[in-house]
Coordinates of C-alpha atoms and ligand atoms in Angstrom, one line a residue:
M22 CA -0.7 3.4 -8.7
K23 CA 2.3 4.3 -6.6
N24 CA 5.1 1.8 -6.2
Y25 CA 6.9 1.2 -2.9
V26 CA 10.1 -0.6 -1.8
S27 CA 10.1 -2.4 1.5
A28 CA 13.6 -3.4 2.7
S29 CA 13.8 -6.7 4.4
V30 CA 16.0 -6.3 7.6
L31 CA 16.7 -10.0 7.4
S32 CA 19.5 -9.1 5.1
A33 CA 20.8 -6.2 7.3
D34 CA 23.9 -6.3 9.6
M35 CA 22.1 -7.0 12.9
L36 CA 25.0 -5.7 15.0
E37 CA 24.7 -2.4 13.1
L38 CA 20.9 -2.2 12.9
G39 CA 20.7 1.5 13.9
K40 CA 23.1 2.5 11.1
E41 CA 21.4 0.2 8.6
I42 CA 18.0 1.9 9.3
K43 CA 19.6 5.3 8.9
K44 CA 21.0 4.1 5.6
L45 CA 17.5 3.0 4.4
E46 CA 16.1 6.4 5.3
D47 CA 18.9 8.2 3.6
N48 CA 18.4 6.2 0.4
G49 CA 14.7 6.8 -0.1
I50 CA 13.4 3.4 1.0
D51 CA 9.7 3.6 1.7
M52 CA 9.2 0.8 4.3
L53 CA 11.1 -1.5 6.5
H54 CA 10.0 -5.2 6.1
F55 CA 10.3 -7.0 9.4
D56 CA 10.2 -10.8 9.0
V57 CA 9.1 -12.6 12.2
M58 CA 9.6 -16.4 12.1
D59 CA 8.7 -18.8 14.9
G60 CA 10.4 -22.1 13.9
I61 CA 7.0 -23.8 13.6
F62 CA 5.2 -22.1 10.7
V63 CA 8.6 -21.9 8.9
P64 CA 11.8 -23.8 9.5
N65 CA 13.7 -20.8 10.8
I66 CA 13.6 -18.4 13.8
T67 CA 14.4 -14.7 13.5
F68 CA 13.5 -11.8 15.8
G69 CA 10.3 -10.5 17.4
I70 CA 8.7 -8.0 19.7
P71 CA 11.7 -6.6 21.7
V72 CA 13.6 -5.9 18.5
L73 CA 10.6 -4.2 16.9
Q74 CA 10.2 -1.9 19.9
Q75 CA 13.9 -0.8 19.6
V76 CA 13.5 -0.2 15.9
R77 CA 10.4 1.9 16.4
K78 CA 12.2 4.1 18.8
V79 CA 14.8 5.2 16.2
T80 CA 12.7 5.6 13.0
D81 CA 9.5 7.0 11.7
I82 CA 9.7 4.8 8.6
T83 CA 6.6 2.6 7.9
L84 CA 7.1 -0.7 9.7
D85 CA 5.8 -3.6 7.5
V86 CA 5.7 -6.6 9.8
H87 CA 5.4 -10.0 8.1
L88 CA 4.3 -12.7 10.6
M89 CA 5.4 -16.2 9.6
I90 CA 4.1 -17.7 12.8
A91 CA 1.6 -20.5 13.6
D92 CA -0.9 -18.4 15.6
P93 CA -0.8 -14.8 14.6
L94 CA -4.0 -13.8 16.3
K95 CA -2.4 -14.4 19.7
Y96 CA 0.3 -11.8 19.0
V97 CA -1.1 -9.1 16.7
K98 CA -1.9 -6.7 19.6
R99 CA 1.6 -6.9 21.0
F100 CA 3.1 -6.3 17.5
A101 CA 0.7 -3.4 17.1
D102 CA 1.7 -1.9 20.5
S103 CA 5.3 -2.3 19.6
G104 CA 5.0 0.0 16.6
A105 CA 3.9 -2.0 13.5
D106 CA 2.1 0.1 10.9
L107 CA 1.1 -2.8 8.7
I108 CA 0.8 -6.5 9.8
S109 CA 0.8 -9.3 7.3
F110 CA -0.2 -12.8 8.4
H111 CA -0.6 -16.1 6.5
I112 CA -3.9 -17.5 5.4
E113 CA -2.2 -20.9 6.0
S114 CA -1.7 -20.2 9.7
D115 CA -3.8 -21.7 12.4
S116 CA -5.6 -18.4 13.3
D117 CA -9.1 -17.6 11.9
T118 CA -8.6 -15.2 9.0
L119 CA -11.5 -12.8 9.5
E120 CA -10.9 -12.7 13.3
T121 CA -7.3 -11.9 12.8
I122 CA -8.0 -9.1 10.2
K123 CA -10.5 -7.6 12.7
A124 CA -8.0 -7.8 15.6
I125 CA -5.4 -6.0 13.5
K126 CA -7.8 -3.3 12.5
E127 CA -9.0 -2.8 16.1
C128 CA -5.4 -2.0 17.0
G129 CA -5.4 0.8 14.4
V130 CA -3.0 -1.1 12.1
K131 CA -3.4 -1.9 8.5
P132 CA -4.1 -5.6 7.8
A133 CA -2.5 -7.7 5.0
L134 CA -3.0 -11.3 4.1
A135 CA -0.1 -13.4 2.9
I136 CA -0.1 -16.5 0.7
K137 CA 2.6 -19.1 0.1
P138 CA 3.6 -20.0 -3.5
A139 CA 1.4 -23.1 -3.5
T140 CA -1.8 -21.4 -2.2
P141 CA -4.2 -20.3 -5.0
A142 CA -4.9 -16.6 -5.6
E143 CA -8.6 -17.2 -5.3
S144 CA -8.2 -18.1 -1.6
V145 CA -7.8 -14.3 -0.7
F146 CA -10.7 -13.0 -2.9
E147 CA -13.4 -13.1 -0.2
Y148 CA -11.2 -11.1 2.2
L149 CA -10.2 -8.3 -0.3
P150 CA -12.8 -5.8 0.9
Y151 CA -11.3 -5.9 4.5
L152 CA -7.6 -5.7 3.5
D153 CA -5.1 -3.0 2.9
M154 CA -2.7 -5.3 1.1
V155 CA -2.2 -8.8 -0.2
L156 CA 1.3 -10.3 0.1
V157 CA 2.0 -12.9 -2.6
M158 CA 5.1 -14.8 -1.6
T159 CA 7.4 -15.3 -4.5
V160 CA 9.6 -17.8 -2.7
E161 CA 8.9 -20.4 0.1
P162 CA 8.8 -18.3 3.3
G163 CA 11.7 -19.0 5.7
F164 CA 14.9 -17.6 4.3
G165 CA 16.3 -14.6 2.4
G166 CA 18.5 -15.0 -0.7
Q167 CA 16.3 -17.6 -2.6
S168 CA 15.5 -17.5 -6.3
F169 CA 12.2 -16.0 -7.5
I170 CA 9.5 -18.7 -8.4
T171 CA 8.2 -17.7 -11.8
E172 CA 4.9 -19.6 -11.4
T173 CA 3.8 -17.0 -8.9
V174 CA 3.5 -14.3 -11.6
D175 CA 0.0 -15.6 -12.7
K176 CA -1.1 -15.3 -9.1
I177 CA 0.0 -11.7 -8.8
R178 CA -1.9 -11.0 -11.9
A179 CA -5.1 -12.8 -10.7
V180 CA -5.1 -10.9 -7.4
R181 CA -4.5 -7.5 -9.1
Q182 CA -7.3 -8.3 -11.6
K183 CA -9.8 -9.1 -8.9
I184 CA -8.9 -6.0 -6.9
T185 CA -9.5 -3.9 -10.0
E186 CA -12.7 -5.7 -10.8
L187 CA -14.0 -5.0 -7.3
G188 CA -12.9 -1.4 -7.6
L189 CA -10.9 -1.6 -4.4
D190 CA -7.8 0.2 -3.3
V191 CA -5.6 -2.7 -2.1
N192 CA -1.8 -2.9 -2.5
V193 CA -0.2 -6.1 -3.8
E194 CA 3.1 -6.9 -2.2
V195 CA 5.7 -9.4 -3.4
D196 CA 8.4 -11.0 -1.3
G197 CA 11.3 -13.1 -2.2
G198 CA 13.9 -13.1 -5.0
I199 CA 13.1 -9.5 -6.1
N200 CA 15.9 -7.8 -7.9
G201 CA 16.5 -5.5 -10.9
V202 CA 15.3 -8.2 -13.3
T203 CA 12.3 -9.8 -11.5
S204 CA 11.0 -6.4 -10.4
G205 CA 9.8 -5.5 -13.9
T206 CA 8.0 -8.8 -14.2
V207 CA 6.1 -8.4 -10.9
R208 CA 5.2 -4.8 -11.6
E209 CA 3.9 -5.7 -15.0
A210 CA 1.7 -8.3 -13.3
G211 CA 0.3 -5.8 -10.9
A212 CA 2.5 -5.8 -7.8
N213 CA 3.2 -2.3 -6.3
V214 CA 5.0 -3.0 -3.0
L215 CA 8.3 -4.8 -3.6
V216 CA 10.1 -6.4 -0.7
S217 CA 13.9 -6.7 -1.2
G218 CA 16.5 -8.0 1.1
S219 CA 19.7 -9.5 -0.4
Y220 CA 19.5 -7.4 -3.7
L221 CA 19.1 -4.1 -1.8
F222 CA 21.6 -4.6 0.9
A223 CA 24.3 -5.9 -1.5
A224 CA 23.9 -3.0 -3.9
G225 CA 26.8 -0.6 -4.1
N226 CA 24.3 2.3 -4.6
M227 CA 21.2 1.5 -2.5
A228 CA 19.2 4.6 -3.7
K229 CA 19.8 3.6 -7.4
A230 CA 18.9 -0.1 -6.7
A231 CA 15.7 1.0 -4.9
Q232 CA 14.8 3.2 -7.8
S233 CA 15.4 0.4 -10.3
L234 CA 12.9 -1.7 -8.3
K235 CA 10.2 0.9 -8.6
E236 CA 10.5 1.9 -12.2
D237 CA 12.0 0.9 -15.5
M238 CA 15.5 2.5 -15.7
P239 CA 16.8 3.8 -19.0
C240 CA 19.7 1.6 -20.3
Ligands
DX5_28 C1 11.5 -14.8 3.3 C2 11.2 -13.4 3.8 C3 11.7 -12.4 2.9 C4 13.1 -12.3 2.6 C5 13.4 -11.7 1.3 O1 10.7 -15.7 4.1 O2 9.8 -13.3 4.0 O3 11.2 -11.1 3.3 O4 13.8 -11.6 3.6 O5 14.7 -11.7 1.0 P1 15.3 -11.7 -0.5 O6 14.9 -10.4 -1.1 O7 16.8 -11.9 -0.3 O8 14.7 -12.8 -1.3
ZN29 ZN1 8.9 -11.3 4.3

């Protein structure tokens, strides 16, 4: 199974976003993680469609859009038209889960289902055959720079086990508090798409930091 790093632009210098994206490309980052927050589903507000359109114009990198919004179904088409390659939405949102997955697919975008730390792994099982990825939140959604919640590791493992049992090809993404230490734990549990914001952007050597997230580095 191939491992990927998705860099959360929430930790980027917004006034230098173009340069930051170039830096991600030059340092072997696989995807750009774009956190959309509406101030209703989560207690924070970030950026949305006009910013995504600008980002799409300057890069071919995979755009991994994470919708932390109350009614994702209402907006998936606009995010798809704005350049998203992958759209994650929350099972805890107000939108119907299957309808939203279908709407994302109809736009030619890969669908992913996200779960908050308190939501059981089993809640995504029935949707696995229709998904490209499951996003297991390893912090409470809303802010970058939080500490990894260890209790989520069993959920990562349970989701990966079910995917294997069903013989499916579904990625497992983790998001929140991922760094050079927690990356080994989540990979061992079965995660293969690692979102990283604060760790990656604070690293002196971004390429090396990204590599350390994807594989065990020799001491
Ligand atoms: C939190 C966001 C994350 C966040 C991760 O709600 O979904 O993507 O930016 O940031 P770090 O890596 O700093 O925990
Ligand atoms: Zn995110």
